[in-house]
mmCIF file of C-alpha atoms in Angstrom:
data_model
loop_
_atom_site.group_PDB
_atom_site.id
_atom_site.type_symbol
_atom_site.label_atom_id
_atom_site.label_comp_id
_atom_site.label_asym_id
_atom_site.label_seq_id
_atom_site.Cartn_x
_atom_site.Cartn_y
_atom_site.Cartn_z
ATOM 1 C CA MET A 30 89.348 149.374 248.470
ATOM 2 C CA PHE A 31 89.141 146.206 247.200
ATOM 3 C CA SER A 32 89.174 143.455 249.667
ATOM 4 C CA PRO A 33 88.810 139.749 249.097
ATOM 5 C CA PRO A 34 85.404 139.017 250.535
ATOM 6 C CA LEU A 35 84.610 141.860 248.301
ATOM 7 C CA PHE A 36 86.080 140.110 245.523
ATOM 8 C CA TRP A 37 84.735 136.895 246.201
ATOM 9 C CA LEU A 38 80.657 138.800 246.666
ATOM 10 C CA VAL A 39 81.436 140.025 242.749
ATOM 11 C CA ALA A 40 82.817 137.175 240.909
ATOM 12 C CA GLY A 41 80.008 134.766 243.391
ATOM 13 C CA VAL A 42 77.289 137.248 242.094
ATOM 14 C CA CYS A 43 79.123 136.980 238.282
ATOM 15 C CA LEU A 44 78.949 132.954 238.082
ATOM 16 C CA CYS A 45 75.328 133.214 239.431
ATOM 17 C CA LEU A 46 74.266 135.681 236.783
ATOM 18 C CA ILE A 47 75.745 133.429 233.505
ATOM 19 C CA GLU A 48 73.018 130.629 235.033
ATOM 20 C CA PHE A 49 70.192 132.758 235.271
ATOM 21 C CA PHE A 50 70.609 134.410 231.800
ATOM 22 C CA LEU A 51 72.605 132.008 230.021
ATOM 23 C CA PRO A 52 70.500 128.684 231.032
ATOM 24 C CA GLN A 53 69.459 127.617 227.062
ATOM 25 C CA LEU A 54 73.315 127.940 225.753
ATOM 26 C CA TRP A 55 74.326 125.043 228.711
ATOM 27 C CA SER A 56 74.397 121.111 227.752
ATOM 28 C CA LYS A 57 73.155 118.491 230.013
ATOM 29 C CA LYS A 58 76.432 117.957 231.773
ATOM 30 C CA ALA A 59 77.303 121.521 232.405
ATOM 31 C CA LYS A 60 74.063 122.485 233.304
ATOM 32 C CA PHE A 61 73.964 124.395 237.435
ATOM 33 C CA ILE A 62 78.463 123.715 237.461
ATOM 34 C CA PRO A 63 78.080 127.660 236.581
ATOM 35 C CA LEU A 64 75.544 128.157 239.982
ATOM 36 C CA MET A 65 78.192 125.782 241.980
ATOM 37 C CA MET A 66 80.589 128.165 241.312
ATOM 38 C CA GLY A 67 79.203 131.160 242.308
ATOM 39 C CA VAL A 68 77.515 129.866 245.588
ATOM 40 C CA SER A 69 80.933 128.534 246.213
ATOM 41 C CA ALA A 70 82.632 132.338 245.524
ATOM 42 C CA LEU A 71 79.935 133.086 247.839
ATOM 43 C CA ILE A 72 80.457 131.068 250.674
ATOM 44 C CA VAL A 73 84.503 131.774 250.546
ATOM 45 C CA SER A 74 83.278 135.503 250.621
ATOM 46 C CA LEU A 75 81.032 134.852 254.106
ATOM 47 C CA ILE A 76 83.761 132.869 255.708
ATOM 48 C CA LEU A 77 86.716 135.660 255.086
ATOM 49 C CA TRP A 78 84.232 138.319 255.524
ATOM 50 C CA ARG A 79 83.252 136.974 259.385
ATOM 51 C CA ALA A 80 86.968 135.980 259.739
ATOM 52 C CA GLY A 81 88.294 139.516 258.507
ATOM 53 C CA ILE A 82 85.728 141.036 261.078
ATOM 54 C CA THR A 83 86.715 137.937 264.188
ATOM 55 C CA LEU A 84 90.464 137.369 263.999
ATOM 56 C CA GLY A 85 91.542 142.258 262.384
ATOM 57 C CA PHE A 86 92.725 140.912 258.967
ATOM 58 C CA ILE A 87 94.306 143.463 257.062
ATOM 59 C CA TRP A 88 92.982 143.090 253.799
ATOM 60 C CA GLN A 89 95.949 144.611 251.449
ATOM 61 C CA TYR A 90 98.466 141.501 253.007
ATOM 62 C CA ILE A 91 95.498 139.007 252.501
ATOM 63 C CA MET A 92 94.523 139.540 248.980
ATOM 64 C CA TYR A 93 98.249 139.237 247.832
ATOM 65 C CA ASP A 94 99.679 136.680 250.531
ATOM 66 C CA GLY A 95 96.673 134.283 250.966
ATOM 67 C CA PHE A 96 95.021 134.344 247.465
ATOM 68 C CA ASN A 97 96.433 130.858 246.515
ATOM 69 C CA LEU A 98 94.766 129.421 249.550
ATOM 70 C CA GLN A 99 91.410 131.427 249.176
ATOM 71 C CA ILE A 100 91.851 129.703 245.370
ATOM 72 C CA LEU A 101 92.223 126.229 246.984
ATOM 73 C CA TYR A 102 88.975 126.743 249.621
ATOM 74 C CA TRP A 103 86.919 127.736 246.579
ATOM 75 C CA MET A 104 87.696 125.291 244.328
ATOM 76 C CA GLY A 105 87.530 122.613 246.370
ATOM 77 C CA LEU A 106 83.813 124.070 247.592
ATOM 78 C CA SER A 107 82.645 124.002 244.002
ATOM 79 C CA LEU A 108 84.139 120.601 243.616
ATOM 80 C CA SER A 109 81.989 119.611 246.320
ATOM 81 C CA LEU A 110 79.150 120.920 245.223
ATOM 82 C CA VAL A 111 79.291 119.607 241.917
ATOM 83 C CA ILE A 112 79.820 116.333 243.695
ATOM 84 C CA TRP A 113 77.297 116.421 245.708
ATOM 85 C CA ILE A 114 74.306 119.300 244.998
ATOM 86 C CA ARG A 115 74.090 119.661 242.080
ATOM 87 C CA PRO A 116 72.527 115.619 241.151
ATOM 88 C CA MET A 117 69.475 116.564 243.769
ATOM 89 C CA PHE A 118 68.583 119.025 240.220
ATOM 90 C CA PHE A 119 68.231 116.049 237.932
ATOM 91 C CA ARG A 120 66.225 113.877 240.191
ATOM 92 C CA SER A 121 63.042 112.444 238.021
ATOM 93 C CA LYS A 122 59.857 113.774 239.421
ATOM 94 C CA ASN A 123 57.781 111.136 237.192
ATOM 95 C CA TYR A 124 58.679 107.817 236.648
ATOM 96 C CA GLN A 125 58.135 106.864 232.715
ATOM 97 C CA VAL A 126 56.517 103.086 231.808
ATOM 98 C CA ARG A 127 58.680 101.984 229.754
ATOM 99 C CA ASP A 128 55.811 100.045 227.225
ATOM 100 C CA ALA A 129 52.434 100.785 227.534
ATOM 101 C CA THR A 130 51.127 97.920 230.078
ATOM 102 C CA GLU A 131 48.063 96.609 231.004
ATOM 103 C CA ALA A 132 45.146 97.494 233.846
ATOM 104 C CA ILE A 133 42.330 96.603 234.576
ATOM 105 C CA THR A 134 39.391 99.003 235.976
ATOM 106 C CA LEU A 135 38.265 98.146 239.662
ATOM 107 C CA THR A 136 36.063 100.943 240.062
ATOM 108 C CA GLU A 137 34.280 103.371 238.013
ATOM 109 C CA ILE A 138 36.820 106.246 236.470
ATOM 110 C CA LEU A 139 34.641 109.343 236.109
ATOM 111 C CA PRO A 140 35.734 112.460 233.966
ATOM 112 C CA GLY A 141 38.501 114.221 235.297
ATOM 113 C CA LYS A 142 38.550 111.911 238.615
ATOM 114 C CA THR A 143 40.349 109.261 239.925
ATOM 115 C CA GLY A 144 39.541 105.923 239.900
ATOM 116 C CA ARG A 145 40.788 102.762 240.886
ATOM 117 C CA VAL A 146 42.952 99.528 238.593
ATOM 118 C CA LEU A 147 44.179 96.258 239.761
ATOM 119 C CA TYR A 148 48.340 96.785 238.208
ATOM 120 C CA GLU A 149 50.302 94.184 238.337
ATOM 121 C CA GLY A 150 48.732 92.346 241.500
ATOM 122 C CA SER A 151 47.997 95.452 243.547
ATOM 123 C CA SER A 152 45.634 98.634 243.926
ATOM 124 C CA TRP A 153 46.194 102.163 241.923
ATOM 125 C CA GLN A 154 44.772 105.037 241.712
ATOM 126 C CA ALA A 155 44.085 105.941 238.216
ATOM 127 C CA ILE A 156 43.352 108.861 236.144
ATOM 128 C CA CYS A 157 42.475 108.580 232.449
ATOM 129 C CA GLU A 158 44.658 110.973 230.173
ATOM 130 C CA ASN A 159 41.625 112.204 228.271
ATOM 131 C CA TYR A 160 39.754 113.827 229.961
ATOM 132 C CA GLU A 161 36.158 113.043 228.530
ATOM 133 C CA VAL A 162 35.768 109.874 228.839
ATOM 134 C CA THR A 163 34.556 107.133 231.347
ATOM 135 C CA ILE A 164 36.093 104.002 231.454
ATOM 136 C CA LEU A 165 33.558 101.655 233.637
ATOM 137 C CA PRO A 166 34.530 98.937 236.404
ATOM 138 C CA HIS A 167 35.754 95.770 234.888
ATOM 139 C CA GLN A 168 37.334 97.060 231.993
ATOM 140 C CA LYS A 169 41.454 96.926 230.374
ATOM 141 C CA VAL A 170 42.922 100.049 230.525
ATOM 142 C CA TYR A 171 46.630 100.372 229.159
ATOM 143 C CA VAL A 172 48.564 101.905 232.023
ATOM 144 C CA LEU A 173 50.487 105.024 229.921
ATOM 145 C CA ARG A 174 52.723 106.228 232.470
ATOM 146 C CA ILE A 175 53.239 106.950 236.132
ATOM 147 C CA GLU A 176 52.714 110.687 238.363
ATOM 148 C CA GLY A 177 53.882 109.886 241.827
ATOM 149 C CA ASN A 178 51.292 107.556 242.651
ATOM 150 C CA THR A 179 48.895 108.218 240.540
ATOM 151 C CA LEU A 180 48.389 106.184 237.153
ATOM 152 C CA ILE A 181 47.870 107.952 233.586
ATOM 153 C CA VAL A 182 45.448 105.302 231.880
ATOM 154 C CA ALA A 183 43.757 104.891 228.561
ATOM 155 C CA PRO A 184 40.676 102.940 228.050
ATOM 156 C CA GLU A 185 41.241 99.777 225.245
ATOM 157 C CA ASN A 186 38.774 101.234 223.253
ATOM 158 C CA LEU A 187 40.621 104.410 222.009
ATOM 159 C CA PHE A 188 43.776 101.620 220.972
ATOM 160 C CA ARG A 189 41.338 100.169 218.531
ATOM 161 C CA SER A 190 40.267 101.340 215.085
#
C-alpha cells in the first residue's frame, strides 16, 4: 500500500538526486531550487509519518482527502527554504579588490611565507602571489585580492618592464 509519507519520501529523494546529478544544467538563478524542494518534501514526509504514528491515521483517507493540504505545506516549505536558506549557498568567501591598489611592506615577505604590509592605513597580513619571490621591507606592492584576512600581493618590479 502506498502511503503519503512514502510518496513524499520518494519525491524528496528524487528531487535531491536531480540537483546532485544535473548541477551543470542549471543556471545560477535556478541552482539549489530542486534541492530545497526535495528537502521540503522530506520534511513533509517526516511530519506525516510522525503525525500518523501519534494520531493513528488511516492512510487511505489521508492520501485522497488531505492531499491538497499536503501540497500546500510542501509549496510553503519550498518557498521558505528558497527564500531564507538558499542564499547561504551563494555567499562569497573571497573578497575581490576592484583595481590593483598599492601597499607598502612593513616586514620582509619570504617565499611562501606571510609578512606585514601597510594597506589603507592599517597593518595587514600579506603573502606574495608568486611563491618564489622575496619582497624586502619598505617596498611598494600591489594588492591583487583579499582572501580572508590575508592580502595577496605582487611586488611593483614585476609590473615594470
